[in-house]
Amino acid sequence: MSDPFSTAGDQTPATMKNTSHTSTSRSAATRLKLLGASIVFAGTVGTATAAPKLPADVQAWLSRFEQCEHWAGEEPYDEARGKEIDAAFEKLNCKNISADAEKLEQRYKNNAAVIKAMKDASE
């Protein structure tokens, strides 16, 4: 029977091909923010006291904001990659992310959960 935890056949850092599409130049703050969001999400899965459900437009903005942050950290290492990044920014309408946040904050100014979620995402 094979050991599911065996590292036999694993590549060492010296022999690995870089198949990741993320850039090593992404800021540490962005990586920590994404890690923090993952930890918060993981901590709420399966708990009886999950965070209140946010309105759909706020959830959509939060997802879009995260994706814009991701693409902002990507390196345009060649012309094709630069075009891919530009296309993603255009599709996500990243240039208007701040203006859209202001509109949502105004719409939900009396909803503390919305304001907190948006503030936490942008910090």
PDB file of C-alpha atoms in Angstrom:
ATOM      1  CA  MET A   1       0.000   0.000   0.000  1.00  0.00           C
ATOM      2  CA  SER A   2       1.392   3.414  -0.895  1.00  0.00           C
ATOM      3  CA  ASP A   3       1.893   6.124   1.696  1.00  0.00           C
ATOM      4  CA  PRO A   4      -0.440   9.066   0.867  1.00  0.00           C
ATOM      5  CA  PHE A   5       1.955  11.401   2.652  1.00  0.00           C
ATOM      6  CA  SER A   6       5.061  10.227   0.828  1.00  0.00           C
ATOM      7  CA  THR A   7       7.135  12.942  -0.763  1.00  0.00           C
ATOM      8  CA  ALA A   8       8.821  10.549  -3.160  1.00  0.00           C
ATOM      9  CA  GLY A   9       8.580  12.044  -6.600  1.00  0.00           C
ATOM     10  CA  ASP A  10       8.014  15.569  -5.286  1.00  0.00           C
ATOM     11  CA  GLN A  11      10.038  18.177  -7.045  1.00  0.00           C
ATOM     12  CA  THR A  12      12.600  20.171  -5.160  1.00  0.00           C
ATOM     13  CA  PRO A  13      12.632  23.941  -5.544  1.00  0.00           C
ATOM     14  CA  ALA A  14      15.666  23.618  -7.819  1.00  0.00           C
ATOM     15  CA  THR A  15      13.824  21.300 -10.231  1.00  0.00           C
ATOM     16  CA  MET A  16      10.341  22.824 -10.149  1.00  0.00           C
ATOM     17  CA  LYS A  17       9.008  24.612 -13.161  1.00  0.00           C
ATOM     18  CA  ASN A  18       7.189  27.813 -12.362  1.00  0.00           C
ATOM     19  CA  THR A  19       3.618  26.989 -13.323  1.00  0.00           C
ATOM     20  CA  SER A  20       2.128  29.628 -11.077  1.00  0.00           C
ATOM     21  CA  HIS A  21       0.484  32.598 -12.719  1.00  0.00           C
ATOM     22  CA  THR A  22       1.054  34.818  -9.729  1.00  0.00           C
ATOM     23  CA  SER A  23       3.902  37.219  -9.624  1.00  0.00           C
ATOM     24  CA  THR A  24       6.576  37.166  -7.007  1.00  0.00           C
ATOM     25  CA  SER A  25       6.358  40.934  -7.010  1.00  0.00           C
ATOM     26  CA  ARG A  26       2.906  40.950  -5.431  1.00  0.00           C
ATOM     27  CA  SER A  27       3.197  42.980  -2.278  1.00  0.00           C
ATOM     28  CA  ALA A  28       3.431  41.258   1.064  1.00  0.00           C
ATOM     29  CA  ALA A  29       0.481  43.328   2.246  1.00  0.00           C
ATOM     30  CA  THR A  30      -1.726  41.975  -0.543  1.00  0.00           C
ATOM     31  CA  ARG A  31      -0.673  38.399   0.206  1.00  0.00           C
ATOM     32  CA  LEU A  32      -1.358  38.907   3.907  1.00  0.00           C
ATOM     33  CA  LYS A  33      -4.742  40.470   3.158  1.00  0.00           C
ATOM     34  CA  LEU A  34      -5.732  37.464   1.036  1.00  0.00           C
ATOM     35  CA  LEU A  35      -4.409  35.078   3.697  1.00  0.00           C
ATOM     36  CA  GLY A  36      -6.360  36.944   6.373  1.00  0.00           C
ATOM     37  CA  ALA A  37      -9.541  36.747   4.312  1.00  0.00           C
ATOM     38  CA  SER A  38      -8.986  33.018   3.864  1.00  0.00           C
ATOM     39  CA  ILE A  39      -8.502  32.535   7.585  1.00  0.00           C
ATOM     40  CA  VAL A  40     -11.611  34.559   8.409  1.00  0.00           C
ATOM     41  CA  PHE A  41     -13.610  32.572   5.859  1.00  0.00           C
ATOM     42  CA  ALA A  42     -12.258  29.242   7.118  1.00  0.00           C
ATOM     43  CA  GLY A  43     -13.064  30.230  10.673  1.00  0.00           C
ATOM     44  CA  THR A  44     -16.717  30.860   9.869  1.00  0.00           C
ATOM     45  CA  VAL A  45     -17.383  27.683   7.884  1.00  0.00           C
ATOM     46  CA  GLY A  46     -19.651  25.382   9.827  1.00  0.00           C
ATOM     47  CA  THR A  47     -20.190  27.694  12.759  1.00  0.00           C
ATOM     48  CA  ALA A  48     -23.598  28.499  14.145  1.00  0.00           C
ATOM     49  CA  THR A  49     -22.796  32.210  14.407  1.00  0.00           C
ATOM     50  CA  ALA A  50     -21.754  32.986  10.843  1.00  0.00           C
ATOM     51  CA  ALA A  51     -21.516  36.606   9.797  1.00  0.00           C
ATOM     52  CA  PRO A  52     -24.751  38.243   8.617  1.00  0.00           C
ATOM     53  CA  LYS A  53     -25.531  37.785   4.938  1.00  0.00           C
ATOM     54  CA  LEU A  54     -24.568  40.839   2.960  1.00  0.00           C
ATOM     55  CA  PRO A  55     -26.702  42.261   0.136  1.00  0.00           C
ATOM     56  CA  ALA A  56     -25.959  40.752  -3.274  1.00  0.00           C
ATOM     57  CA  ASP A  57     -24.593  44.002  -4.714  1.00  0.00           C
ATOM     58  CA  VAL A  58     -22.156  44.304  -1.817  1.00  0.00           C
ATOM     59  CA  GLN A  59     -21.064  40.683  -2.209  1.00  0.00           C
ATOM     60  CA  ALA A  60     -20.504  41.326  -5.912  1.00  0.00           C
ATOM     61  CA  TRP A  61     -18.444  44.439  -5.152  1.00  0.00           C
ATOM     62  CA  LEU A  62     -16.335  42.557  -2.589  1.00  0.00           C
ATOM     63  CA  SER A  63     -15.601  39.826  -5.124  1.00  0.00           C
ATOM     64  CA  ARG A  64     -14.804  42.382  -7.813  1.00  0.00           C
ATOM     65  CA  PHE A  65     -12.567  44.339  -5.437  1.00  0.00           C
ATOM     66  CA  GLU A  66     -10.609  41.191  -4.569  1.00  0.00           C
ATOM     67  CA  GLN A  67     -10.181  40.351  -8.246  1.00  0.00           C
ATOM     68  CA  CYS A  68      -9.040  43.905  -9.058  1.00  0.00           C
ATOM     69  CA  GLU A  69      -6.499  43.689  -6.217  1.00  0.00           C
ATOM     70  CA  HIS A  70      -5.265  40.396  -7.640  1.00  0.00           C
ATOM     71  CA  TRP A  71      -4.799  41.737 -11.147  1.00  0.00           C
ATOM     72  CA  ALA A  72      -3.157  44.911  -9.830  1.00  0.00           C
ATOM     73  CA  GLY A  73      -0.430  42.725  -8.345  1.00  0.00           C
ATOM     74  CA  GLU A  74       0.233  40.795 -11.526  1.00  0.00           C
ATOM     75  CA  GLU A  75       3.381  41.407 -13.534  1.00  0.00           C
ATOM     76  CA  PRO A  76       3.036  42.191 -17.268  1.00  0.00           C
ATOM     77  CA  TYR A  77       6.150  40.191 -18.128  1.00  0.00           C
ATOM     78  CA  ASP A  78       5.391  40.258 -21.842  1.00  0.00           C
ATOM     79  CA  GLU A  79       2.969  41.899 -24.256  1.00  0.00           C
ATOM     80  CA  ALA A  80       0.417  39.069 -24.128  1.00  0.00           C
ATOM     81  CA  ARG A  81       0.362  39.116 -20.331  1.00  0.00           C
ATOM     82  CA  GLY A  82      -0.031  42.889 -20.331  1.00  0.00           C
ATOM     83  CA  LYS A  83      -3.042  42.536 -22.621  1.00  0.00           C
ATOM     84  CA  GLU A  84      -4.512  39.837 -20.377  1.00  0.00           C
ATOM     85  CA  ILE A  85      -4.158  42.095 -17.329  1.00  0.00           C
ATOM     86  CA  ASP A  86      -5.651  45.078 -19.189  1.00  0.00           C
ATOM     87  CA  ALA A  87      -8.575  42.939 -20.369  1.00  0.00           C
ATOM     88  CA  ALA A  88      -9.255  41.743 -16.827  1.00  0.00           C
ATOM     89  CA  PHE A  89      -9.189  45.337 -15.520  1.00  0.00           C
ATOM     90  CA  GLU A  90     -11.606  46.372 -18.253  1.00  0.00           C
ATOM     91  CA  LYS A  91     -13.959  43.419 -17.714  1.00  0.00           C
ATOM     92  CA  LEU A  92     -14.013  44.006 -13.935  1.00  0.00           C
ATOM     93  CA  ASN A  93     -14.365  47.783 -14.378  1.00  0.00           C
ATOM     94  CA  CYS A  94     -11.549  48.258 -11.862  1.00  0.00           C
ATOM     95  CA  LYS A  95     -11.127  51.941 -12.719  1.00  0.00           C
ATOM     96  CA  ASN A  96     -14.531  52.612 -11.102  1.00  0.00           C
ATOM     97  CA  ILE A  97     -14.129  50.374  -8.041  1.00  0.00           C
ATOM     98  CA  SER A  98     -13.708  53.345  -5.661  1.00  0.00           C
ATOM     99  CA  ALA A  99     -16.676  55.266  -7.054  1.00  0.00           C
ATOM    100  CA  ASP A 100     -18.811  52.125  -6.822  1.00  0.00           C
ATOM    101  CA  ALA A 101     -17.702  51.668  -3.204  1.00  0.00           C
ATOM    102  CA  GLU A 102     -18.808  55.202  -2.369  1.00  0.00           C
ATOM    103  CA  LYS A 103     -22.238  54.544  -3.875  1.00  0.00           C
ATOM    104  CA  LEU A 104     -22.658  51.328  -1.894  1.00  0.00           C
ATOM    105  CA  GLU A 105     -21.444  52.960   1.315  1.00  0.00           C
ATOM    106  CA  GLN A 106     -24.003  55.717   0.826  1.00  0.00           C
ATOM    107  CA  ARG A 107     -26.785  53.235   0.024  1.00  0.00           C
ATOM    108  CA  TYR A 108     -25.989  51.094   3.084  1.00  0.00           C
ATOM    109  CA  LYS A 109     -24.748  53.814   5.444  1.00  0.00           C
ATOM    110  CA  ASN A 110     -27.012  52.489   8.223  1.00  0.00           C
ATOM    111  CA  ASN A 111     -25.913  48.867   7.760  1.00  0.00           C
ATOM    112  CA  ALA A 112     -22.893  48.379  10.030  1.00  0.00           C
ATOM    113  CA  ALA A 113     -22.123  44.909   8.622  1.00  0.00           C
ATOM    114  CA  VAL A 114     -21.862  46.275   5.071  1.00  0.00           C
ATOM    115  CA  ILE A 115     -19.691  49.221   6.089  1.00  0.00           C
ATOM    116  CA  LYS A 116     -17.400  46.956   8.117  1.00  0.00           C
ATOM    117  CA  ALA A 117     -17.071  44.352   5.343  1.00  0.00           C
ATOM    118  CA  MET A 118     -16.174  47.000   2.776  1.00  0.00           C
ATOM    119  CA  LYS A 119     -13.752  48.745   5.114  1.00  0.00           C
ATOM    120  CA  ASP A 120     -12.070  45.474   6.024  1.00  0.00           C
ATOM    121  CA  ALA A 121     -11.692  44.529   2.364  1.00  0.00           C
ATOM    122  CA  SER A 122     -10.021  47.774   1.408  1.00  0.00           C
ATOM    123  CA  GLU A 123      -7.550  47.894   4.310  1.00  0.00           C
TER     124      GLU A 123
END
